[in-house]
Short mmCIF file of C-alpha atoms and ligand atoms in Angstrom, two decimals:
data_model
loop_
_atom_site.label_atom_id
_atom_site.label_comp_id
_atom_site.label_asym_id
_atom_site.label_seq_id
_atom_site.Cartn_x
_atom_site.Cartn_y
_atom_site.Cartn_z
CA MET A 823 76.68 83.51 102.56
CA ILE A 824 78.36 86.24 100.52
CA LYS A 825 79.18 89.46 102.39
CA ASN A 826 78.42 92.71 100.57
CA ILE A 827 80.94 95.28 101.70
CA ALA A 828 81.20 99.05 101.78
CA LEU A 829 84.92 99.66 102.25
CA LEU A 830 85.52 103.09 103.77
CA GLY A 831 89.09 104.26 103.17
CA SER A 832 89.90 101.77 100.42
CA THR A 833 92.99 103.67 99.24
CA GLY A 834 94.75 103.51 102.63
CA SER A 835 96.93 100.84 104.17
CA ILE A 836 94.04 98.92 105.79
CA GLY A 837 91.86 99.49 102.71
CA GLN A 838 94.44 98.00 100.36
CA ASN A 839 95.08 95.04 102.67
CA THR A 840 91.32 94.45 102.79
CA LEU A 841 91.15 94.36 99.00
CA GLU A 842 93.88 91.70 99.00
CA ILE A 843 91.59 89.52 101.13
CA VAL A 844 88.60 90.27 98.87
CA ARG A 845 90.69 89.27 95.83
CA LYS A 846 91.28 85.84 97.42
CA TYR A 847 87.60 85.21 98.19
CA PRO A 848 85.48 86.44 95.27
CA ASN A 849 82.74 83.94 96.15
CA ARG A 850 82.51 85.05 99.78
CA LEU A 851 83.22 88.79 99.68
CA LYS A 852 81.80 91.33 97.24
CA ILE A 853 82.71 95.02 97.16
CA LYS A 854 79.60 97.19 96.79
CA ALA A 855 81.15 100.57 97.59
CA LEU A 856 84.62 102.05 97.83
CA THR A 857 85.56 105.40 99.35
CA ALA A 858 88.65 107.62 99.52
CA GLY A 859 89.60 111.08 100.71
CA ASN A 860 91.57 112.59 97.80
CA ASN A 861 93.27 109.79 95.95
CA TRP A 862 90.91 109.56 92.97
CA GLN A 863 93.48 107.80 90.77
CA LEU A 864 93.82 104.77 93.06
CA LEU A 865 90.10 104.81 93.79
CA ALA A 866 89.37 104.66 90.04
CA GLN A 867 91.86 101.84 89.57
CA GLN A 868 90.27 99.86 92.43
CA ALA A 869 86.79 100.53 91.03
CA LEU A 870 87.78 99.20 87.61
CA GLU A 871 89.06 96.01 89.23
CA PHE A 872 86.28 95.39 91.79
CA ASN A 873 83.33 96.87 89.89
CA PRO A 874 81.39 98.27 92.88
CA GLU A 875 77.98 99.88 92.53
CA TYR A 876 79.22 103.14 94.02
CA VAL A 877 82.43 105.05 94.67
CA ALA A 878 82.73 108.08 96.92
CA LEU A 879 85.45 110.68 97.10
CA ALA A 880 85.30 112.94 100.18
CA SER A 881 87.06 115.77 98.37
CA THR A 882 85.07 117.43 95.58
CA LYS A 883 88.16 118.74 93.80
CA ASN A 884 88.74 115.86 91.41
CA GLU A 885 85.15 114.89 90.69
CA ALA A 886 85.58 115.48 86.95
CA ASP A 887 88.77 113.37 86.82
CA LEU A 888 87.09 110.49 88.65
CA LYS A 889 84.06 110.68 86.35
CA ALA A 890 86.29 110.65 83.29
CA ALA A 891 88.26 107.66 84.59
CA LEU A 892 85.03 105.67 85.15
CA ALA A 893 83.14 106.99 82.13
CA ASN A 894 82.84 103.58 80.45
CA THR A 895 81.33 101.88 83.50
CA ASN A 896 77.95 101.81 85.27
CA ILE A 897 79.55 102.74 88.58
CA LYS A 898 77.79 105.59 90.36
CA ILE A 899 80.02 108.35 91.68
CA GLY A 900 79.52 110.65 94.65
CA THR A 901 81.74 113.37 96.07
CA GLY A 902 81.75 115.33 99.31
CA GLU A 903 81.10 114.25 102.87
CA ASN A 904 77.56 113.00 102.17
CA ALA A 905 78.86 110.60 99.56
CA LEU A 906 80.47 108.60 102.39
CA ILE A 907 77.04 108.26 104.00
CA GLU A 908 75.58 107.16 100.68
CA ALA A 909 78.23 104.47 100.40
CA VAL A 910 77.11 102.78 103.62
CA SER A 911 73.43 103.36 102.80
CA LEU A 912 73.30 101.30 99.58
CA ASN A 913 70.44 98.84 99.87
CA ASN A 914 72.38 95.62 99.64
CA VAL A 915 75.39 96.52 101.81
CA ASP A 916 75.49 94.32 104.92
CA THR A 917 79.08 94.87 106.10
CA VAL A 918 81.04 98.09 106.52
CA LEU A 919 84.79 97.93 106.91
CA ALA A 920 85.63 101.25 108.54
CA ALA A 921 89.20 102.21 107.58
CA ILE A 922 89.03 105.98 107.22
CA VAL A 923 91.69 107.60 109.38
CA GLY A 924 90.65 109.94 112.17
CA PHE A 925 87.50 111.81 113.14
CA ALA A 926 86.39 111.97 109.48
CA GLY A 927 85.20 108.36 109.83
CA LEU A 928 82.72 109.06 112.61
CA LYS A 929 79.60 110.13 110.69
CA PRO A 930 79.57 107.33 108.11
CA VAL A 931 80.21 104.70 110.80
CA MET A 932 77.37 106.02 112.98
CA GLU A 933 75.08 105.97 109.95
CA ALA A 934 76.13 102.40 109.19
CA ILE A 935 75.29 101.36 112.76
CA ALA A 936 71.86 103.03 112.51
CA LEU A 937 71.30 101.01 109.33
CA LYS A 938 72.26 97.82 111.20
CA ARG A 939 75.29 97.01 109.04
CA ARG A 940 77.89 94.65 110.50
CA ILE A 941 80.84 96.88 111.50
CA CYS A 942 84.46 95.77 111.05
CA LEU A 943 86.24 98.58 112.85
CA ALA A 944 89.79 99.72 112.09
CA ASN A 945 89.03 103.45 112.54
CA LYS A 946 89.75 103.51 116.30
CA GLU A 947 89.36 107.29 116.57
CA THR A 948 85.58 106.97 116.16
CA LEU A 949 85.32 104.76 119.24
CA VAL A 950 87.75 106.97 121.16
CA VAL A 951 85.77 110.17 120.60
CA ALA A 952 82.24 108.78 120.72
CA GLY A 953 82.62 105.70 122.98
CA SER A 954 79.37 105.80 124.95
CA ILE A 955 77.15 106.98 122.06
CA PHE A 956 78.81 104.51 119.71
CA MET A 957 78.38 101.48 122.01
CA LYS A 958 74.80 102.47 122.89
CA ALA A 959 73.96 102.57 119.17
CA ILE A 960 75.63 99.19 118.66
CA LYS A 961 73.50 97.65 121.43
CA GLU A 962 70.23 99.32 120.45
CA ASN A 963 70.60 98.30 116.81
CA LYS A 964 71.89 94.81 117.72
CA VAL A 965 74.85 95.27 115.41
CA ASP A 966 77.84 92.87 115.22
CA LEU A 967 81.00 94.83 115.99
CA LEU A 968 84.25 93.16 114.94
CA PRO A 969 87.57 94.74 115.84
CA VAL A 970 90.21 95.01 113.11
CA ASP A 971 92.95 96.62 115.21
CA SER A 972 95.36 93.71 115.77
CA GLU A 973 95.42 94.05 119.58
CA HIS A 974 91.64 94.18 119.85
CA SER A 975 91.22 91.38 117.35
CA ALA A 976 93.57 89.37 119.58
CA ILE A 977 91.53 90.13 122.72
CA PHE A 978 88.29 89.38 120.86
CA GLN A 979 89.69 86.04 119.69
CA CYS A 980 90.99 85.15 123.18
CA LEU A 981 87.46 85.79 124.42
CA SER A 982 86.11 83.77 121.46
CA GLY A 983 83.92 86.70 120.58
CA LEU A 984 81.99 86.55 123.88
CA ASN A 985 81.94 89.29 126.48
CA ASN A 986 83.07 87.00 129.25
CA PRO A 987 82.16 88.08 132.80
CA ASN A 988 85.19 86.20 134.17
CA LEU A 989 87.63 88.47 132.36
CA SER A 990 89.82 90.07 135.02
CA LYS A 991 92.50 91.85 133.00
CA ILE A 992 93.44 92.87 129.47
CA ILE A 993 97.12 93.09 128.58
CA ILE A 994 97.71 95.10 125.43
CA THR A 995 101.08 94.68 123.79
CA ALA A 996 102.93 97.52 122.06
CA SER A 997 105.95 97.36 119.80
CA GLY A 998 107.26 100.52 121.49
CA GLY A 999 107.73 102.18 118.10
CA PRO A 1000 111.05 103.28 116.59
CA PHE A 1001 112.19 105.17 119.71
CA LYS A 1002 111.61 102.63 122.43
CA ASP A 1003 115.37 102.53 123.24
CA PHE A 1004 116.13 106.12 122.25
CA PRO A 1005 117.89 108.18 124.95
CA THR A 1006 115.53 110.69 126.52
CA GLU A 1007 117.68 113.68 125.59
CA LYS A 1008 117.69 112.71 121.90
CA LEU A 1009 113.90 112.65 121.49
CA LYS A 1010 113.96 116.39 120.75
CA ASP A 1011 115.99 115.67 117.59
CA VAL A 1012 113.57 113.13 116.10
CA THR A 1013 112.79 113.97 112.46
CA VAL A 1014 109.69 113.12 110.42
CA GLU A 1015 111.69 110.61 108.40
CA MET A 1016 112.87 108.82 111.56
CA ALA A 1017 109.36 108.75 113.06
CA LEU A 1018 107.84 107.33 109.86
CA LYS A 1019 110.11 104.25 110.02
CA HIS A 1020 108.14 101.79 112.09
CA PRO A 1021 110.21 98.71 112.97
CA ASN A 1022 107.43 96.11 112.48
CA TRP A 1023 104.30 97.48 110.84
CA ASN A 1024 103.70 99.11 107.47
CA MET A 1025 100.86 101.58 108.09
CA GLY A 1026 99.45 104.97 107.11
CA GLY A 1027 101.30 108.13 108.18
CA LYS A 1028 99.05 109.20 111.06
CA ILE A 1029 99.04 105.88 112.90
CA THR A 1030 102.79 105.50 112.32
CA ILE A 1031 103.42 108.80 114.13
CA ASP A 1032 100.89 107.80 116.82
CA SER A 1033 102.91 104.61 117.29
CA ALA A 1034 106.12 106.59 117.67
CA THR A 1035 104.62 108.89 120.34
CA LEU A 1036 102.74 105.96 121.96
CA MET A 1037 99.49 107.92 121.48
CA ASN A 1038 98.36 104.91 119.45
CA LYS A 1039 98.61 102.71 122.55
CA GLY A 1040 96.69 105.30 124.57
CA LEU A 1041 93.93 105.35 121.95
CA GLU A 1042 93.91 101.55 122.04
CA VAL A 1043 93.41 101.52 125.81
CA ILE A 1044 90.31 103.70 125.35
CA GLU A 1045 89.20 101.47 122.46
CA ALA A 1046 89.59 98.35 124.65
CA HIS A 1047 87.66 100.00 127.48
CA TRP A 1048 84.65 100.49 125.20
CA LEU A 1049 84.89 97.29 123.19
CA PHE A 1050 85.27 94.92 126.11
CA GLY A 1051 83.67 96.90 128.94
CA ALA A 1052 86.93 96.80 130.92
CA ASP A 1053 87.80 99.30 133.65
CA TYR A 1054 90.88 101.39 132.90
CA GLU A 1055 92.56 99.92 136.00
CA ASP A 1056 92.22 96.46 134.47
CA ILE A 1057 93.99 97.31 131.22
CA ASP A 1058 97.79 96.92 131.25
CA ILE A 1059 100.30 97.80 128.55
CA VAL A 1060 103.44 95.77 127.92
CA ILE A 1061 106.13 96.69 125.41
CA HIS A 1062 106.84 93.66 123.23
CA PRO A 1063 109.20 94.81 120.45
CA GLN A 1064 108.73 91.76 118.21
CA SER A 1065 104.92 92.30 117.84
CA LEU A 1066 104.25 88.56 117.78
CA ILE A 1067 101.91 88.38 120.76
CA HIS A 1068 99.15 90.78 119.75
CA SER A 1069 97.52 90.94 123.19
CA LEU A 1070 96.49 88.79 126.13
CA ILE A 1071 93.64 88.38 128.56
CA GLU A 1072 93.66 87.13 132.12
CA TYR A 1073 90.66 85.27 133.53
CA SER A 1074 89.54 85.55 137.15
CA ASP A 1075 91.30 82.25 138.01
CA GLY A 1076 94.66 83.67 136.86
CA SER A 1077 94.74 81.82 133.55
CA VAL A 1078 96.31 83.96 130.79
CA ILE A 1079 95.46 83.50 127.11
CA ALA A 1080 97.36 85.12 124.25
CA GLN A 1081 96.90 85.39 120.49
CA LEU A 1082 100.02 85.17 118.33
CA GLY A 1083 100.78 85.81 114.68
CA TRP A 1084 103.13 87.63 112.32
CA PRO A 1085 102.83 91.42 112.39
CA ASP A 1086 100.63 91.77 109.31
CA MET A 1087 97.14 93.28 109.26
CA LYS A 1088 95.78 90.76 106.75
CA LEU A 1089 95.03 88.21 109.47
CA PRO A 1090 92.96 90.51 111.76
CA ILE A 1091 91.18 91.95 108.70
CA GLN A 1092 90.29 88.48 107.41
CA CYS A 1093 89.29 87.37 110.90
CA ALA A 1094 86.80 90.27 111.15
CA LEU A 1095 85.41 89.60 107.66
CA SER A 1096 85.10 85.84 108.09
CA TRP A 1097 83.92 85.75 111.73
CA PRO A 1098 82.55 83.43 113.10
CA GLU A 1099 84.09 81.29 110.37
CA ARG A 1100 87.82 80.68 109.97
CA TRP A 1101 89.14 80.66 106.40
CA GLU A 1102 92.50 79.61 104.92
CA PRO A 1103 95.52 81.50 106.35
CA PRO A 1104 96.25 84.79 104.54
CA LEU A 1105 99.93 84.54 105.56
CA LYS A 1106 102.61 81.84 105.82
CA ALA A 1107 101.99 79.69 108.90
CA PHE A 1108 103.15 81.10 112.21
CA ASN A 1109 106.10 79.18 113.61
CA LEU A 1110 107.38 79.70 117.16
CA LEU A 1111 110.81 78.39 116.13
CA HIS A 1112 111.12 81.23 113.61
CA ALA A 1113 109.82 83.71 116.15
CA LYS A 1114 113.05 83.40 118.17
CA ASN A 1115 113.23 85.84 121.06
CA MET A 1116 110.19 87.37 122.65
CA THR A 1117 110.94 90.14 125.11
CA PHE A 1118 108.74 92.34 127.31
CA PHE A 1119 109.26 95.69 129.02
CA GLU A 1120 107.37 98.38 130.86
CA PRO A 1121 106.41 101.43 128.77
CA ARG A 1122 108.50 104.60 129.33
CA PHE A 1123 105.56 106.71 130.49
CA GLU A 1124 107.70 109.77 131.33
CA ASP A 1125 109.43 109.92 127.93
CA PHE A 1126 106.23 109.35 125.95
CA PRO A 1127 103.65 111.57 127.70
CA CYS A 1128 100.96 110.95 125.04
CA LEU A 1129 100.25 107.59 126.65
CA LYS A 1130 99.37 109.12 130.04
CA LEU A 1131 97.45 111.98 128.41
CA ALA A 1132 95.26 109.54 126.50
CA ILE A 1133 94.55 107.30 129.48
CA LYS A 1134 93.72 110.34 131.63
CA ALA A 1135 91.34 111.70 128.97
CA GLY A 1136 89.76 108.26 128.65
CA LYS A 1137 89.19 108.05 132.42
CA GLU A 1138 87.74 111.58 132.51
CA GLY A 1139 85.38 110.71 129.67
CA GLY A 1140 82.84 113.28 128.44
CA ILE A 1141 84.32 115.57 125.80
CA MET A 1142 87.94 115.00 126.83
CA PRO A 1143 88.73 112.06 124.50
CA CYS A 1144 87.30 114.11 121.64
CA VAL A 1145 89.51 117.10 122.55
CA LEU A 1146 92.52 114.79 122.89
CA ASN A 1147 91.88 113.23 119.50
CA ALA A 1148 91.39 116.56 117.72
CA ALA A 1149 94.53 118.04 119.28
CA ASN A 1150 96.46 114.91 118.35
CA GLU A 1151 95.28 115.02 114.72
CA VAL A 1152 96.34 118.68 114.49
CA ALA A 1153 99.67 117.97 116.22
CA VAL A 1154 100.52 115.00 114.01
CA GLU A 1155 99.74 116.94 110.85
CA ALA A 1156 101.85 119.88 112.08
CA PHE A 1157 104.72 117.51 112.89
CA LEU A 1158 104.47 115.83 109.46
CA ASN A 1159 104.67 119.31 107.90
CA ASN A 1160 107.72 120.21 110.00
CA ILE A 1161 105.82 122.95 111.84
CA ILE A 1162 106.28 121.49 115.32
CA THR A 1163 108.87 119.06 116.71
CA PHE A 1164 108.33 115.53 117.96
CA ILE A 1165 108.41 116.51 121.63
CA GLU A 1166 106.01 119.39 120.97
CA ILE A 1167 103.27 116.89 120.01
CA PRO A 1168 102.36 115.96 123.63
CA GLN A 1169 102.89 119.57 124.74
CA LEU A 1170 100.31 120.82 122.24
CA ILE A 1171 97.84 118.11 123.23
CA GLU A 1172 98.22 118.88 126.93
CA THR A 1173 97.79 122.64 126.38
CA THR A 1174 94.66 121.99 124.33
CA LEU A 1175 93.20 119.67 126.97
CA HIS A 1176 93.76 122.39 129.59
CA GLY A 1177 91.80 124.81 127.40
CA PHE A 1178 88.54 122.84 127.82
CA ASN A 1179 86.24 122.16 130.77
CA ASN A 1180 84.82 118.67 130.70
CA ALA A 1181 81.14 118.18 129.91
CA GLU A 1182 78.84 115.29 129.15
CA VAL A 1183 78.39 114.31 125.52
CA LYS A 1184 74.89 113.61 124.37
CA SER A 1185 75.04 113.73 120.59
CA ILE A 1186 77.29 113.31 117.60
CA ASP A 1187 76.51 116.89 116.55
CA ARG A 1188 77.91 118.10 119.87
CA LEU A 1189 81.06 116.03 119.26
CA ILE A 1190 81.44 117.57 115.81
CA GLU A 1191 81.26 120.99 117.45
CA ILE A 1192 83.84 120.06 120.13
CA ASP A 1193 86.15 118.53 117.53
CA TYR A 1194 85.98 121.75 115.51
CA LYS A 1195 86.64 123.97 118.54
CA ALA A 1196 89.54 121.82 119.75
CA ARG A 1197 91.16 121.95 116.32
CA ILE A 1198 90.86 125.75 116.19
CA PHE A 1199 92.28 125.97 119.72
CA ALA A 1200 95.23 123.69 118.94
CA LYS A 1201 96.02 125.55 115.71
CA SER A 1202 95.90 128.90 117.52
CA MET A 1203 98.35 127.52 120.11
CA ILE A 1204 100.77 126.57 117.33
CA LYS A 1205 100.52 130.07 115.83
CA ALA A 1206 101.02 131.74 119.22
CA GLU A 1207 104.04 129.55 119.94
CA LYS A 1208 105.64 130.29 116.56
CA LYS A 1209 105.02 134.04 116.98
CA SER A 1210 106.63 134.11 120.42
CA ALA A 1211 109.64 132.26 119.01
CA VAL A 1212 110.43 135.03 116.45
P1 NDP B 883 95.82 105.57 105.74
O1 NDP B 883 96.26 106.97 105.97
O2 NDP B 883 96.74 104.64 105.05
O3 NDP B 883 94.44 105.57 104.94
C1 NDP B 883 93.38 106.37 105.35
C2 NDP B 883 92.20 106.22 104.42
O4 NDP B 883 91.20 107.19 104.80
C3 NDP B 883 92.52 106.53 102.96
O5 NDP B 883 91.67 105.79 102.12
C4 NDP B 883 92.20 108.02 102.86
O6 NDP B 883 91.94 108.46 101.53
C5 NDP B 883 90.94 108.08 103.70
N1 NDP B 883 90.69 109.41 104.23
C6 NDP B 883 91.58 110.25 104.81
N2 NDP B 883 90.98 111.40 105.18
C7 NDP B 883 89.68 111.29 104.80
C8 NDP B 883 88.56 112.15 104.89
N3 NDP B 883 88.64 113.36 105.46
N4 NDP B 883 87.37 111.71 104.43
C9 NDP B 883 87.27 110.49 103.86
N5 NDP B 883 88.30 109.63 103.73
C10 NDP B 883 89.50 110.03 104.21
O7 NDP B 883 95.41 105.00 107.17
P2 NDP B 883 95.50 103.50 107.69
O8 NDP B 883 94.90 102.57 106.68
O9 NDP B 883 96.84 103.23 108.22
O10 NDP B 883 94.53 103.57 108.95
C11 NDP B 883 93.12 103.65 108.83
C12 NDP B 883 92.51 103.49 110.20
O11 NDP B 883 92.80 102.18 110.69
C13 NDP B 883 93.06 104.45 111.25
O12 NDP B 883 92.05 104.82 112.12
C14 NDP B 883 94.11 103.62 111.98
O13 NDP B 883 94.29 104.04 113.32
C15 NDP B 883 93.47 102.23 111.93
N6 NDP B 883 94.43 101.14 111.99
C16 NDP B 883 95.38 101.04 111.04
C17 NDP B 883 96.32 100.00 111.08
C18 NDP B 883 97.33 99.82 110.00
O14 NDP B 883 98.04 98.83 110.01
N7 NDP B 883 97.44 100.70 109.04
C19 NDP B 883 96.31 99.03 112.19
C20 NDP B 883 95.21 99.22 113.10
C21 NDP B 883 94.32 100.24 113.01
P3 NDP B 883 93.15 109.04 100.60
O15 NDP B 883 94.02 107.86 100.30
O16 NDP B 883 92.45 109.57 99.44
O17 NDP B 883 93.85 110.06 101.43
#
């Protein structure tokens, strides 16, 4: 049966990889809606190729340009935040591939769940900030949730898509990022250019910085907790610089199962879109003889404090993962704009977390409020720090 897809974040790294899969399977996958943040040029180009019913641009600034670029088509155009909701609400959409980066993806994904769309989830931040509400909505609406993140796709595949009660441990692998062997004292000199050079994966800017600080792995631990119902104590992290084993699970009898593949997002994306079917390989065949060495290390928790901060916030639950995520988004943006240094990223996140008392989260509106407050708090901390430095 053909899958009718709303692709949220089509202009990003995951979005573009997804379109490569769609190109290969025109009889199985049909794009109904495409969305972007600002990049109207690429969005228009994608729309002309895939001929969706609807395109949405979150920013309203270039509405006229997008309309002009699609003037000779029947494609409907929406701009602003609500346009993202419209994209998932189209009548014939059955699958939503969520690849917006950050908190901005939360509302459209929650709407898609309420509408009972199948969710292929790359946008891990939504699950991190809204874990309990998100999973409750998934259960109540009996929605299929398919992980796209390579580690979670690996765990899902090792479990064969079942939530197995005999699962005793999840072992998430991490490349370690570009600074895994960097001397501690040199981390203060890390530049944006250095941090954007990931050794194995070609990804968007935010997740590349998250990989360098190991925040990405912390977010993934929280993601695994919600996706697979695992206790935090039963989730281990192992640094595996070659990124060939994408994650492992251990069953209660001690048996360990791993999923392997080249470090390329096309396979987990295709796996989510095709599940429970298996289609032709999107990459050259995996070959252990070409894989050569596989090595494993413990993470350097003390040198990369984001990892501990994320796991602590995950364990605390309530609003804390939302505060963590907001502070991290502010910190990463400030680092990318050369406003704070690499080692100031975890410092800013920790200060922001200390600025909030934990509380239960009952609604998405409350999370939107907390996200807003945490961003304001984190930004004010940056300003205060810069003032005291002059
Ligand atoms: P990119 O930065 O490459 O792309 C992000 C996408 O989201 C773009 O289409 C962007 O539009 C859009 N976007 C950004 N801000 C907004 C906004 N405020 N409203 C609406 N749309 C917005 O990110 P990635 O593709 O790397 O990552 C996407 C998600 O997938 C993240 O959550 C990431 O953690 C996760 N992920 C990514 C992996 C990867 O390999 N890249 C691997 C595993 C998970 P525009 O282009 O116009 O800015």
